[in-house]
mmCIF file of C-alpha atoms in Angstrom:
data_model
loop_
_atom_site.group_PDB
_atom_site.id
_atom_site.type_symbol
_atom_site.label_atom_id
_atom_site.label_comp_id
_atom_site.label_asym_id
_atom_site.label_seq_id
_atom_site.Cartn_x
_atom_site.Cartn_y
_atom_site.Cartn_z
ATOM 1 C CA UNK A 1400 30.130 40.753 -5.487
ATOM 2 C CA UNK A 1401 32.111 43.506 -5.124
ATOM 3 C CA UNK A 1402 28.803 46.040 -6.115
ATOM 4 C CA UNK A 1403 27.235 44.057 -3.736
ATOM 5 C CA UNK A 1404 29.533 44.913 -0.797
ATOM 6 C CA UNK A 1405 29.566 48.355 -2.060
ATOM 7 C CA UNK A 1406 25.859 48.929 -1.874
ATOM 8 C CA UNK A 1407 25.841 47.626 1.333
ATOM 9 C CA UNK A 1408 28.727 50.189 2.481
ATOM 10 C CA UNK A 1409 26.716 53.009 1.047
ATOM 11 C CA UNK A 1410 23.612 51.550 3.018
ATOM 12 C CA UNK A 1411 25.116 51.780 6.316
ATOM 13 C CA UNK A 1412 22.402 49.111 7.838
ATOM 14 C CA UNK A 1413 23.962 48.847 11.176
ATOM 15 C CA UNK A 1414 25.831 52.260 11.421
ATOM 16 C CA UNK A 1415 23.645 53.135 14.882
ATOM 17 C CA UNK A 1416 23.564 50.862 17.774
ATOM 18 C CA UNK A 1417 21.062 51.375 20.896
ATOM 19 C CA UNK A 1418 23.487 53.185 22.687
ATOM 20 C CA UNK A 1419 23.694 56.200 20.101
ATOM 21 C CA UNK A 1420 19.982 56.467 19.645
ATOM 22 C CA UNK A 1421 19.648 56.621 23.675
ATOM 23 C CA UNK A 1422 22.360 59.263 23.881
ATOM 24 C CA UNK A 1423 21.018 61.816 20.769
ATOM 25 C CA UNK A 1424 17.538 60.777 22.367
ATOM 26 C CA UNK A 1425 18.897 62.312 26.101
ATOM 27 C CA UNK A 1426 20.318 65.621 24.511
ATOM 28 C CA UNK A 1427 17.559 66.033 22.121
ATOM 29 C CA UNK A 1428 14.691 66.740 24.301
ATOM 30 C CA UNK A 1429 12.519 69.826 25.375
ATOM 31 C CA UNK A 1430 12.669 70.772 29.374
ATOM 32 C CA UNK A 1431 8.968 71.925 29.982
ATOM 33 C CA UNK A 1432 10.281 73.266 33.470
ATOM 34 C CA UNK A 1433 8.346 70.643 35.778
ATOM 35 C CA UNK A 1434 11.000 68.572 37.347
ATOM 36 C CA UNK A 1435 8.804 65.881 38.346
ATOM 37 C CA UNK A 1436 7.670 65.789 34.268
ATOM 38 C CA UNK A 1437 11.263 66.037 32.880
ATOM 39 C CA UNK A 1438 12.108 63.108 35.120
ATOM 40 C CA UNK A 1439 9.047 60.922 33.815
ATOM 41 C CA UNK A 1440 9.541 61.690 30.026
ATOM 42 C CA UNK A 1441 13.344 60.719 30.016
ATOM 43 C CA UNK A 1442 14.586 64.847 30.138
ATOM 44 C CA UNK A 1443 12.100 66.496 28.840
ATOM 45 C CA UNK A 1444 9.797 66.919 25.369
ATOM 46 C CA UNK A 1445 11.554 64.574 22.577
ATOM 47 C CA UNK A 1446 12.002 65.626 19.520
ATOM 48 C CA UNK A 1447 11.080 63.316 16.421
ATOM 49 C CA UNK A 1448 7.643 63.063 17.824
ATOM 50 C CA UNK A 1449 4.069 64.103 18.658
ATOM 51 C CA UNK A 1450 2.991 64.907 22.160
ATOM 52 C CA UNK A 1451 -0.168 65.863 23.536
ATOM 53 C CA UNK A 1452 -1.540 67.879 25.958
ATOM 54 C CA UNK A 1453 -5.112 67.075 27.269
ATOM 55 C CA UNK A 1454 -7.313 68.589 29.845
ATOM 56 C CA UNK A 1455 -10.842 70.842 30.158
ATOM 57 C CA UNK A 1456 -10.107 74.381 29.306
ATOM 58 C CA UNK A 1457 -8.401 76.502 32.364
ATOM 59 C CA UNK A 1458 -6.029 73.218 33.349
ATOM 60 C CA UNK A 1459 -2.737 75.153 31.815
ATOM 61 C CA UNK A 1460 -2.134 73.738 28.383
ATOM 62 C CA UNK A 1461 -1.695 76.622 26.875
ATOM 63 C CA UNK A 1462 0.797 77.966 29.366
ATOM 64 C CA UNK A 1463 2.830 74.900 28.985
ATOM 65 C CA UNK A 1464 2.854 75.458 24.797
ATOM 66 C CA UNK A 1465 3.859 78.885 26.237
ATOM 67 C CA UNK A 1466 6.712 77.899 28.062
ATOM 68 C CA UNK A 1467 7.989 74.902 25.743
ATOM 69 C CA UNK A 1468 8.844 77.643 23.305
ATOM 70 C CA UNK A 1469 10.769 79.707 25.266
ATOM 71 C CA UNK A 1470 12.585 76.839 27.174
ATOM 72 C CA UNK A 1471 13.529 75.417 23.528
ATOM 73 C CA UNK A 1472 15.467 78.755 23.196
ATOM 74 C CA UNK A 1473 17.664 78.201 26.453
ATOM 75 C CA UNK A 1474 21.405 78.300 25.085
ATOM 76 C CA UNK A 1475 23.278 74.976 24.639
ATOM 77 C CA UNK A 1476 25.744 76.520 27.581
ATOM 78 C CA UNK A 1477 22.998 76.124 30.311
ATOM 79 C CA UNK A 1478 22.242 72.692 28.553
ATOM 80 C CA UNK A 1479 19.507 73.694 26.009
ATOM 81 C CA UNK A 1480 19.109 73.573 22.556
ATOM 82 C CA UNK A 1481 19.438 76.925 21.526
ATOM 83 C CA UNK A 1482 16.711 76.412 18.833
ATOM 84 C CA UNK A 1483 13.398 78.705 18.191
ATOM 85 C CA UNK A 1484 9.506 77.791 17.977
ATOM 86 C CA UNK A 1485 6.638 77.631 15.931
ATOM 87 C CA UNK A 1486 2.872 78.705 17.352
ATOM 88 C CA UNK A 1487 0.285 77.462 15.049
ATOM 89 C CA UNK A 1488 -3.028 79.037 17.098
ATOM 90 C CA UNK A 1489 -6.459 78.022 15.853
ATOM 91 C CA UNK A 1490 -8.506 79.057 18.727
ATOM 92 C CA UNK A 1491 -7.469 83.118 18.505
ATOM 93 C CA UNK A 1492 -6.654 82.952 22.035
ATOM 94 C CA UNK A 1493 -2.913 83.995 21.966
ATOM 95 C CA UNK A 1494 -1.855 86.572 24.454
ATOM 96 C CA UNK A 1495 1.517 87.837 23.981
ATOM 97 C CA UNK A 1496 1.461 89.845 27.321
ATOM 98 C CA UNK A 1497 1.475 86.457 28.902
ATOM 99 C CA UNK A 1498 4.563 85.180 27.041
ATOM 100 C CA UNK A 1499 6.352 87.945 27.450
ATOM 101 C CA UNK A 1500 5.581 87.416 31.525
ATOM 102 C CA UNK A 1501 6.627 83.861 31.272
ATOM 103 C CA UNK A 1502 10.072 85.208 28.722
ATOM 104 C CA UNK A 1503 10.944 87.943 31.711
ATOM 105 C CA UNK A 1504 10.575 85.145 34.172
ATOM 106 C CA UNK A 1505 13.359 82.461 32.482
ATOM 107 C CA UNK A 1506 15.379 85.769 32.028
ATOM 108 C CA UNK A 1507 16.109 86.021 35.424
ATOM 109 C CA UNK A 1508 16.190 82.419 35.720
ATOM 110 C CA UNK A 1509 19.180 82.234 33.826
ATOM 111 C CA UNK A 1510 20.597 85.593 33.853
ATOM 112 C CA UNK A 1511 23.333 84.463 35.920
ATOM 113 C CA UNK A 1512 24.047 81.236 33.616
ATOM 114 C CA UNK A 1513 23.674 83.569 30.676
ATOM 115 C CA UNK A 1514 23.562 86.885 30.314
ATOM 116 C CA UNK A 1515 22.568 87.205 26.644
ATOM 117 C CA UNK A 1516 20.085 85.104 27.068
ATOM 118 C CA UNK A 1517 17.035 88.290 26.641
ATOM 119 C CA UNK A 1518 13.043 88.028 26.818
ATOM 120 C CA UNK A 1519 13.184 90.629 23.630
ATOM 121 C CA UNK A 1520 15.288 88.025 21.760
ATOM 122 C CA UNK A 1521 12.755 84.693 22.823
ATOM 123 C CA UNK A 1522 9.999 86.496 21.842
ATOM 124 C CA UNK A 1523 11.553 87.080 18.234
ATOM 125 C CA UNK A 1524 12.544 83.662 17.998
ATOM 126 C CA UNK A 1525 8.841 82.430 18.029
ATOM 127 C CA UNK A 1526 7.413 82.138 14.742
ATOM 128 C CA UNK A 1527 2.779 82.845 15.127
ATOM 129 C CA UNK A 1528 0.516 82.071 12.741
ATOM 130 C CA UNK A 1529 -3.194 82.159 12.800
ATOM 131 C CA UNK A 1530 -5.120 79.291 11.286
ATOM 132 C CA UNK A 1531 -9.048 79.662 12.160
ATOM 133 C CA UNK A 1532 -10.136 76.691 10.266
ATOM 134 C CA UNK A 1533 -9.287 72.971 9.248
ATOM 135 C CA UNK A 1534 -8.355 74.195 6.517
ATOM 136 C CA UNK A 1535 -5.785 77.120 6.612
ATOM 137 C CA UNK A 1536 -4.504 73.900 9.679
ATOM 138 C CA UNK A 1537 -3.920 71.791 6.950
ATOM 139 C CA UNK A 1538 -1.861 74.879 4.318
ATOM 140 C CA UNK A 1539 0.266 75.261 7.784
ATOM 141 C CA UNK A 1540 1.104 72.105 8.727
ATOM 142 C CA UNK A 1541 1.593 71.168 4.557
ATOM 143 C CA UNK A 1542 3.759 74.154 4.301
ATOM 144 C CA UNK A 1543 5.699 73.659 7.114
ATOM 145 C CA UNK A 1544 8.692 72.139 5.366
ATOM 146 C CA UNK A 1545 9.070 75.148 3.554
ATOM 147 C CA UNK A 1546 9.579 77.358 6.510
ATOM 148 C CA UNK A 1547 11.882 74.644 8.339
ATOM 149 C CA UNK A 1548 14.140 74.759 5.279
ATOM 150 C CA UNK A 1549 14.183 79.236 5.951
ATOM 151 C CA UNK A 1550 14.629 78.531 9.434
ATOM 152 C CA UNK A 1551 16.434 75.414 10.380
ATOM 153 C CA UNK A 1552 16.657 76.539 14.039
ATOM 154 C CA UNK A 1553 13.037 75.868 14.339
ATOM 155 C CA UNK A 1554 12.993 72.802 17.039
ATOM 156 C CA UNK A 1555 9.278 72.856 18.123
ATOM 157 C CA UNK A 1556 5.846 73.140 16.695
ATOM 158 C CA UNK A 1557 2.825 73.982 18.777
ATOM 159 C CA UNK A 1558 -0.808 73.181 17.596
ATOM 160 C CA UNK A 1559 -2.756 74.734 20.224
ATOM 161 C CA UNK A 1560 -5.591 73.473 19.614
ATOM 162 C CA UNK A 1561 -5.424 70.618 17.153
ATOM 163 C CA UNK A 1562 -9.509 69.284 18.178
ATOM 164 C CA UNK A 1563 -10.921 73.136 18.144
ATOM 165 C CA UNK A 1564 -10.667 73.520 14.144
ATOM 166 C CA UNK A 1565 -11.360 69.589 13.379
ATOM 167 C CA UNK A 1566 -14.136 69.888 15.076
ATOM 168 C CA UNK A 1567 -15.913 72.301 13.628
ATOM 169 C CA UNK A 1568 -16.342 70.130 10.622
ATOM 170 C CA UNK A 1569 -19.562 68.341 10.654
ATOM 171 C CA UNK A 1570 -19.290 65.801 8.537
ATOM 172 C CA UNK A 1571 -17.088 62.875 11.158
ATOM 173 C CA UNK A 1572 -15.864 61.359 7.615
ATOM 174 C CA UNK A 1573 -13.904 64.265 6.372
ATOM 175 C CA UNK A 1574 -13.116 65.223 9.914
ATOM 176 C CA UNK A 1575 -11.175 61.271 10.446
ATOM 177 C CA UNK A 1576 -9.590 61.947 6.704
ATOM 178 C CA UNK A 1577 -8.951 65.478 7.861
ATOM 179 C CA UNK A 1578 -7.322 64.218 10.648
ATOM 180 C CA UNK A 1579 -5.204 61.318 9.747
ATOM 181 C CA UNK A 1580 -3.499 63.777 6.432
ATOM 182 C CA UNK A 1581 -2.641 66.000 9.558
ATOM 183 C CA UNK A 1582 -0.767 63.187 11.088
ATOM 184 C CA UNK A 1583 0.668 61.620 8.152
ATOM 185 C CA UNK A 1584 2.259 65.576 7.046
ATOM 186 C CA UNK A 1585 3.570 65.472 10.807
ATOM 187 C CA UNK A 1586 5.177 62.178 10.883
ATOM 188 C CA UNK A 1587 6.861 63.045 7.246
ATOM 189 C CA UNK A 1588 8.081 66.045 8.463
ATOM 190 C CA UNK A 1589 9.560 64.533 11.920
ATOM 191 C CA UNK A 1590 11.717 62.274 9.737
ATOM 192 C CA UNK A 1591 13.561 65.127 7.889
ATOM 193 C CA UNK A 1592 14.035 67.836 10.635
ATOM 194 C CA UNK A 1593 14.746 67.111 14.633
ATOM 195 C CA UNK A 1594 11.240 68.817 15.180
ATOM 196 C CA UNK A 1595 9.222 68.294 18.584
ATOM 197 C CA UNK A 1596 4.926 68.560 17.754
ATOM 198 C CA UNK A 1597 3.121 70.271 20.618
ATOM 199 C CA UNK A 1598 -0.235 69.637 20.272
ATOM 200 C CA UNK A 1599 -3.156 70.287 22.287
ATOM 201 C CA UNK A 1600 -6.601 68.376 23.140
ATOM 202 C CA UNK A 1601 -10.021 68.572 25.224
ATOM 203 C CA UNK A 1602 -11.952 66.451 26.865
ATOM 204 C CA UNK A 1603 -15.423 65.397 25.372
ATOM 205 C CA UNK A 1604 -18.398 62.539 26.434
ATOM 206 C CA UNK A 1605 -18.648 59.236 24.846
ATOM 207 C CA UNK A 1606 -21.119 56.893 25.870
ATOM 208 C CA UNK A 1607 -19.709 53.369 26.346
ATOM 209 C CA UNK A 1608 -21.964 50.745 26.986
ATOM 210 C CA UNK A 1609 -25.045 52.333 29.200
ATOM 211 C CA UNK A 1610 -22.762 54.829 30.787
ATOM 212 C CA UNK A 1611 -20.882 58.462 29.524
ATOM 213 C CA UNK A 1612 -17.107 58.472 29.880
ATOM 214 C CA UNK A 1613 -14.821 61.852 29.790
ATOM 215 C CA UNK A 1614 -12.569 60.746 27.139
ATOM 216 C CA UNK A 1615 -9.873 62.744 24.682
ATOM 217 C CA UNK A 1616 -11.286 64.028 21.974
ATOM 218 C CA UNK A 1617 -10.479 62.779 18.249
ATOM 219 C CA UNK A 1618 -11.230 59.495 18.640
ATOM 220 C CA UNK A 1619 -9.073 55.450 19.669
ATOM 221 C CA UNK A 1620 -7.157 55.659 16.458
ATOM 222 C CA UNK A 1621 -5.483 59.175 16.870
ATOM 223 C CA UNK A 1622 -4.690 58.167 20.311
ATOM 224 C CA UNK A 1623 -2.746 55.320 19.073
ATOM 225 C CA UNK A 1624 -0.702 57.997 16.626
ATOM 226 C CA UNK A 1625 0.966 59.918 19.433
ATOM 227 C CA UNK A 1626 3.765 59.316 20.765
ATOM 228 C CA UNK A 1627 3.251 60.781 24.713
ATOM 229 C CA UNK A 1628 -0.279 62.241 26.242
ATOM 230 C CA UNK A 1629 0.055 64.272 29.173
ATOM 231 C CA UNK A 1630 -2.962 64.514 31.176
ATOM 232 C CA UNK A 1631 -3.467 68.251 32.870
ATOM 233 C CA UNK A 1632 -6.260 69.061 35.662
ATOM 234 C CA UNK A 1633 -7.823 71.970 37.708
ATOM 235 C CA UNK A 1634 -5.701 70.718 40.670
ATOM 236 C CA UNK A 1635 -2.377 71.549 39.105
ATOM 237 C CA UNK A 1636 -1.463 68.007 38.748
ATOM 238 C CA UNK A 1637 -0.034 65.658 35.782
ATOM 239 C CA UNK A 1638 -0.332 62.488 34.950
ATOM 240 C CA UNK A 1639 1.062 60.264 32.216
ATOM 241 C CA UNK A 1640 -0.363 57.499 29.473
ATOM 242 C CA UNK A 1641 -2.390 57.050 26.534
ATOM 243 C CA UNK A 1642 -5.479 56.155 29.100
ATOM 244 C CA UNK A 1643 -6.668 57.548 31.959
ATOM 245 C CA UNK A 1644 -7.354 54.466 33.739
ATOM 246 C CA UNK A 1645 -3.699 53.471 33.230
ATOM 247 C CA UNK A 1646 -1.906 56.704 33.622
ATOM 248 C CA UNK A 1647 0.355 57.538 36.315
ATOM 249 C CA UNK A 1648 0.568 60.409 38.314
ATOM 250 C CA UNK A 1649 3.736 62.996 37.847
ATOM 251 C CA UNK A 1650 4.819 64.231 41.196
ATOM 252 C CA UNK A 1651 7.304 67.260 41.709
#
């Protein structure tokens, strides 16, 4: 008996009630700088899981990734969490003029709040790497524990885009298998470190029925692996949900 009650000690099965995962949930989340956004998703981007970003090209998903890893920098005395970034860019369309823009911008933003708080020192605390294929994706992504163990700090991961190098593989078999190792490694790697995934999408036709419908690319299943989908178009405007048809508009 007494091992018993020992084991169970050492188990600690009910050490975390609601209320403690609702308050590390509140001040563990991303501000991506849209009030109307932040108020929706609860404070901001949560960490411990995947969100995506989908929308034609031009609808500002990229400025967004942009942004999330420099707002993930924002000291823990203006109520950030002082962490750094990861840019995982597969489509060779990352402009570093345009972060540093966006860097000088939340300088002044906060220069009163904090002073230290530089665009030199944001842009060194984003981590780039180039991954042209599926598979150099899938050597990231896999070897992404590695570099979160070098640099703990590390509090967000951007895929921008996770659909461009997927699909580029013909064969839809090894794309899905492709895919789904991608969002296993993910997952895994959410449960050891207090990581936020960024990931980006496009839109695509699918013919349902007799008639074409703009749908998310990647397919039902991967839609039911994310965590949050935020919808982005030409107008400026956001909308929330896993479907279109039952999304909700974000207003400011």
């Amino acid at each position: 008996m007494e091992n018993a009650s020992s084991s169970s000690n050492k188990l600690n099965l009910f050490s975390n009630s609601c209320l403690d995962i609702l308050q590390r949930d509140s001040q563990s989340r991303i501000t991506t700088g849209h009030k109307g956004l932040d108020r929706h998703l609860g404070g901001g981007i949560a960490l411990r899981q995947i969100t995506e970003l989908v929308g034609n090209s031009g609808t500002g998903k990229t400025k967004m990734c942009l942004q999330l890893c420099l707002n993930v920098q924002i000291p823990k005395s203006a109520g950030g969490l002082e962490g750094a970034a990861l840019f995982i860019d597969t489509r060779r369309d990352f402009h570093p003029d345009r972060l540093q823009e966006l860097a000088e911008d939340l300088e002044r933003q906060y220069k009163h709040k904090a002073p230290d708080f530089q665009a030199s020192k944001m842009l060194q605390n984003i981590h780039y790497v180039s991954c042209p294929d599926a598979v150099q994706l899938m050597a990231t992504v896999l070897s992404s524990h590695r570099h979160l163990i070098a640099h703990p700090n590390i509090k967000v991961i951007v895929i921008d885009s996770l659909a461009f190098s997927l699909r580029m593989l013909e064969d839809g078999a090894q794309r899905f298998e492709l895919l789904l190792e991608l969002l296993q490694s993910m997952r895994r790697l959410q449960r050891e470190h207090p990581v936020a995934w960024v990931v980006t999408n496009v839109l695509t036709h699918r013919c349902i029925g007799r008639q074409f419908h703009v749908v998310p690319a990647l397919g039902d299943l991967y839609s039911h692996l994310i965590n949050e989908r935020i919808w982005f178009s030409r107008s400026g405007q956001c909308s929330l949900g896993k479907l279109w048809k039952t999304s909700r508009l974000v207003k400011d």
